[in-house]
XYZ file of C-alpha atoms in Angstrom:
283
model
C 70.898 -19.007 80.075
C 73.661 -20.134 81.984
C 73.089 -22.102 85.693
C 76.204 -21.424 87.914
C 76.974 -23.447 90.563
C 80.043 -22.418 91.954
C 81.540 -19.152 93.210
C 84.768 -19.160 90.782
C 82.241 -19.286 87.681
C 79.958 -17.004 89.153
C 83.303 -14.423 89.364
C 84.500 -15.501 85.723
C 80.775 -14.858 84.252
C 80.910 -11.165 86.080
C 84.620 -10.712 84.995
C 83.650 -11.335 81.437
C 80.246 -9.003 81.777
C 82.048 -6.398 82.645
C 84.191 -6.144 80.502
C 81.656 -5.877 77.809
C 80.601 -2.568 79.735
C 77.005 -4.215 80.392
C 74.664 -3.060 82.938
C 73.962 -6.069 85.476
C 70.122 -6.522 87.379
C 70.499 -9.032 90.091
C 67.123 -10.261 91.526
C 68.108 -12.938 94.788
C 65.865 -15.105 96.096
C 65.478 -18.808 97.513
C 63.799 -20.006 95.213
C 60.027 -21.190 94.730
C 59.641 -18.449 92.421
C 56.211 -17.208 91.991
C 54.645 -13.727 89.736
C 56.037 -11.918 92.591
C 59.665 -12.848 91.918
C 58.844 -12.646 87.774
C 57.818 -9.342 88.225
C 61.265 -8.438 89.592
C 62.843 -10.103 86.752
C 61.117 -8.130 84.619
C 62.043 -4.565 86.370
C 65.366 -5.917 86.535
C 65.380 -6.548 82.841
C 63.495 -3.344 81.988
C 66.599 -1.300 83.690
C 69.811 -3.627 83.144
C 71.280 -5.095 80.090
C 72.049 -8.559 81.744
C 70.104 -9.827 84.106
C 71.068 -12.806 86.701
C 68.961 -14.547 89.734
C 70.232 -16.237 93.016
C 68.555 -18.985 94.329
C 70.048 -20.225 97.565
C 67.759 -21.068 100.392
C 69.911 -19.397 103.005
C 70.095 -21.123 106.410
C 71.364 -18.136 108.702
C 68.009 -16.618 108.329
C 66.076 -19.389 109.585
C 65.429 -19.578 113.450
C 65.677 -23.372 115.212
C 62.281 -23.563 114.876
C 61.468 -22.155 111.353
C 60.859 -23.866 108.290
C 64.311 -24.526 106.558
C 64.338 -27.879 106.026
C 60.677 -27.474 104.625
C 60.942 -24.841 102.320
C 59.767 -25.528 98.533
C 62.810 -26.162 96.587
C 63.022 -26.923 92.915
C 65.723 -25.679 90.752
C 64.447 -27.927 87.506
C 60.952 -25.860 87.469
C 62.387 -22.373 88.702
C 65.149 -22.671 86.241
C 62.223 -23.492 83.393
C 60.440 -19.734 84.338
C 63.798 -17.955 84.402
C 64.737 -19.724 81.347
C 61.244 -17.969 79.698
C 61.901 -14.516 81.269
C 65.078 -14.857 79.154
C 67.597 -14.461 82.079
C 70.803 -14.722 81.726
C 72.203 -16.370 84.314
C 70.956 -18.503 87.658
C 73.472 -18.279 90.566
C 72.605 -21.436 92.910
C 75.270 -21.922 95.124
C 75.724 -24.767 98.112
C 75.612 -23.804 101.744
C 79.237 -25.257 102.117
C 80.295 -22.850 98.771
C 78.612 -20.300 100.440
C 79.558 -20.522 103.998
C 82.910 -22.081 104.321
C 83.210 -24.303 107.314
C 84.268 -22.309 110.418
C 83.775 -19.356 109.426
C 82.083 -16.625 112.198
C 81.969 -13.476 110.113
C 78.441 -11.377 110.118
C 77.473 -8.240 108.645
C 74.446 -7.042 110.928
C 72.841 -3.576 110.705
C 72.720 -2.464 114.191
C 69.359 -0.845 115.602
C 67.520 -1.920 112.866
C 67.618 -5.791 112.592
C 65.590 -5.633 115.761
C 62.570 -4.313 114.502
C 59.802 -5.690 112.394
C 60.321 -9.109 111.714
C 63.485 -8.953 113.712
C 61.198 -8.935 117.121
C 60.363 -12.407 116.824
C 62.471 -14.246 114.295
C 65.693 -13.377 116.559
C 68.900 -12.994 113.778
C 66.604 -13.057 110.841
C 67.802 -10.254 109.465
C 71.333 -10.513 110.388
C 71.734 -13.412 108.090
C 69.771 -11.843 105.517
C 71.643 -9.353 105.316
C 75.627 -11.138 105.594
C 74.208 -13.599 102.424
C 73.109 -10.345 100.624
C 76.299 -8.729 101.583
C 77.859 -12.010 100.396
C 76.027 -12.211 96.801
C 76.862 -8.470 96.133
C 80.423 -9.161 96.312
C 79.989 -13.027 94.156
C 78.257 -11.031 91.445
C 79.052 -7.444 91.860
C 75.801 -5.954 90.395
C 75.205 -2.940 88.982
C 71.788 -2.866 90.556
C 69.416 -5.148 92.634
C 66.025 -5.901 92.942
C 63.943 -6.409 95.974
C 59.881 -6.624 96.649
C 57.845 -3.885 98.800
C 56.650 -7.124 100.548
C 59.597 -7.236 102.712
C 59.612 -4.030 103.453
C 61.967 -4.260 106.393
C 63.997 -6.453 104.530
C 64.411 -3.635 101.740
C 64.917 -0.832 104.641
C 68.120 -2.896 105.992
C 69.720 -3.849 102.724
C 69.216 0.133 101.738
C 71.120 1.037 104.961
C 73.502 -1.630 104.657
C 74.721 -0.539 101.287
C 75.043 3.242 102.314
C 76.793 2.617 105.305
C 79.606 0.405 103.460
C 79.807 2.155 100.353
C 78.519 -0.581 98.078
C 78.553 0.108 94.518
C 75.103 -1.287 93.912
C 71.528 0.589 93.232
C 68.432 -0.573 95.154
C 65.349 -1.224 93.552
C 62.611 -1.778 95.297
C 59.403 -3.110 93.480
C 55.874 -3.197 94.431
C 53.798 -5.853 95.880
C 52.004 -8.334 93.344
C 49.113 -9.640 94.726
C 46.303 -12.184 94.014
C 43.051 -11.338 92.751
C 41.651 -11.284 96.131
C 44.232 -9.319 97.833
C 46.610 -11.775 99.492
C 50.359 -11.030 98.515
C 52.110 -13.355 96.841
C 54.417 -15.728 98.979
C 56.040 -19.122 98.355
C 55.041 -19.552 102.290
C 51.216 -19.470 100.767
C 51.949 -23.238 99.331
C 51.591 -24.164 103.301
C 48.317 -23.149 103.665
C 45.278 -25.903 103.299
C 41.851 -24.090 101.753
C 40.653 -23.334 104.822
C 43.923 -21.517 106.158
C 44.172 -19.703 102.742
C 40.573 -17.669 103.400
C 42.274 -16.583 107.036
C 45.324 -15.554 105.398
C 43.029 -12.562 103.981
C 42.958 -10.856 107.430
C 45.978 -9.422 106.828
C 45.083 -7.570 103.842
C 42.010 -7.055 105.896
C 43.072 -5.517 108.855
C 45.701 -3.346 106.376
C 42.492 -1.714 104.783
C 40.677 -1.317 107.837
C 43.931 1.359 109.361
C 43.946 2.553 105.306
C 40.028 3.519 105.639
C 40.978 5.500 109.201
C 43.876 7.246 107.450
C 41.875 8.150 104.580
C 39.151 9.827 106.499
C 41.593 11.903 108.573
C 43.146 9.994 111.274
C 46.867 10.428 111.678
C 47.253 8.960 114.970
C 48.932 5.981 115.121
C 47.788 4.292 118.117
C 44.535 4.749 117.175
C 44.979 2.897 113.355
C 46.800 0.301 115.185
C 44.184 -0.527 117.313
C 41.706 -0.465 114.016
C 43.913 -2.483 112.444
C 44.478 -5.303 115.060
C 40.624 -5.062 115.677
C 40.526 -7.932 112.394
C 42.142 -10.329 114.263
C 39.068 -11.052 116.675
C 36.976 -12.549 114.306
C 39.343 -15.595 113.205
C 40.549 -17.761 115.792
C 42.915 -19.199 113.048
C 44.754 -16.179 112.963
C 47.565 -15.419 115.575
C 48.719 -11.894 115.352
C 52.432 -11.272 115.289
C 52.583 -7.547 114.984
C 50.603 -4.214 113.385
C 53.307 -1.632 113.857
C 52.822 1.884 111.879
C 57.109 3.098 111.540
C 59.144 5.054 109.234
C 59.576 3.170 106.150
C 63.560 4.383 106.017
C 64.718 4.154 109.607
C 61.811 1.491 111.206
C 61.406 4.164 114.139
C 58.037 3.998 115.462
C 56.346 7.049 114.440
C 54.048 9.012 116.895
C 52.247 11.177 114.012
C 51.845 10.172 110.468
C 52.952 13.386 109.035
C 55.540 12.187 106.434
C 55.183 8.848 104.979
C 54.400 5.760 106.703
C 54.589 2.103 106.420
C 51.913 -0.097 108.168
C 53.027 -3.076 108.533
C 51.699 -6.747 109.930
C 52.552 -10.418 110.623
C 50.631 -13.006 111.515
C 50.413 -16.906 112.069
C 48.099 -18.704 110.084
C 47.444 -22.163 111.756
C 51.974 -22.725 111.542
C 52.417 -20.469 108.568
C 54.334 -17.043 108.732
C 53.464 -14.364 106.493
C 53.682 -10.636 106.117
C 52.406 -7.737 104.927
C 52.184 -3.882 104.280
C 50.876 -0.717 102.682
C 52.253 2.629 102.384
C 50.199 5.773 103.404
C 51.375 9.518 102.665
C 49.282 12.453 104.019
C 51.489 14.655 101.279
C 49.649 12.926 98.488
């Protein structure tokens, strides 16, 4: 397994790759690696012959008041699971390699890095989607590999690479979860016991608009208020948003008719996280 640091070996380990005519998975991520991310790896190496994982901890995405300077970081210990997984190469760049002073160039996906998450974590999604923009160019993979738990995240990098003709497949992998039900997240390291019991309202309240669906409600107003009816009981819980859109465009939907992704995200005591399901009255 190789560890890159640098953007000219990160372009002479693709240059060489290709050459050989191998297939290339990229899974990117910032790091903190949990099953969730693994589980990538492992789709990615199930589908590529080579498979290589970012880990940059990307400022641009962070608001003024969001947890950059916070965030778990440990290269030693994520490179020691990747190394298992039998990648084949880690990509961890610095923020100067990566964003060269003075530079003011942005790749933003207009009317849809708004929505969602995009609400209340103001350019989010803008700079998640110039380093991802920036990464596919660095490595130039054949495919990449991003979890259902961002589910916005996945419906912006999707339209992103249609509307600039990337050559690069999107893979988008389901949610891992623990035993209980809470999604995996390197935010769930922030949360003390007592924090970490809250943090099950959101799979909570996710069920509770499921339930309605299942017995025949397809009104979404109606599952929305179900679903935000969880967040009474738990005064540690701060409700962001419980929004029911298309899971392609992010468009509010005013009948579930078609597929539909319910999505929520909440405070717990100072910790972010976020959540969805998928419901289909086709199925």
């Amino acid at each position: 397994m190789k560890l890159i640091k640098t953007i000219d070996e990160m372009r002479s380990f693709r240059k060489v790759t290709r050459q050989s005519g191998k297939r290339l998975g990229l899974v990117p991520t910032m790091g903190a690696l949990h099953e969730g991310h693994l589980s990538l790896v492992r789709a990615a190496r199930e589908k590529s012959d080579l498979v290589a994982v970012s880990i940059f901890v990307n400022p641009t995405q962070f608001g003024p008041h969001e947890d950059f300077s916070k965030y778990p970081r440990n290269l030693e210990k994520d490179s020691a699971l990747l190394e298992q997984e039998q990648v084949d190469a880690i990509f961890a760049p610095s923020v100067n390699d990566m964003y060269p002073a003075g530079a003011v160039t942005w790749v933003t996906v207009e009317g849809m890095s708004d929505r969602l998450c995009g609400k209340s974590r103001l350019g989010h999604f803008r700079g998640v989607t110039t380093v991802v923009s920036k990464l596919f160019h660095i490595i130039e993979p054949d495919v990449a590999f991003f979890g259902q738990k961002d589910a916005a995240q996945a419906a912006i990098i999707r339209r992103m690479v249609g509307d600039l003709n990337m050559p690069v497949s999107i893979e988008i992998c389901s949610i891992i979860r623990e035993s209980d039900g809470l999604a995996l997240s390197s935010r769930n390291a922030y949360l003390n016991p007592e924090e970490r019991k809250s943090a099950l309202i959101l799979q909570r309240s996710l069920r509770r608009a499921q339930s309605s669906f299942e017995g025949g409600e397809r009104n979404p107003a109606k599952l929305i208020a179900v679903g935000k009816q969880e967040f009474g009981y738990d005064p540690k819980a701060r409700l962001d948003y419980f929004e029911i859109v298309d899971p392609d465009s992010l468009e509010p939907v005013t009948t579930i008719s078609n597929r539909a992704l319910i999505a929520v995200a909440a405070f717990i005591g100072d910790t972010r996280l976020i959540d969805n399901i998928i419901v289909d009255p086709n199925r």
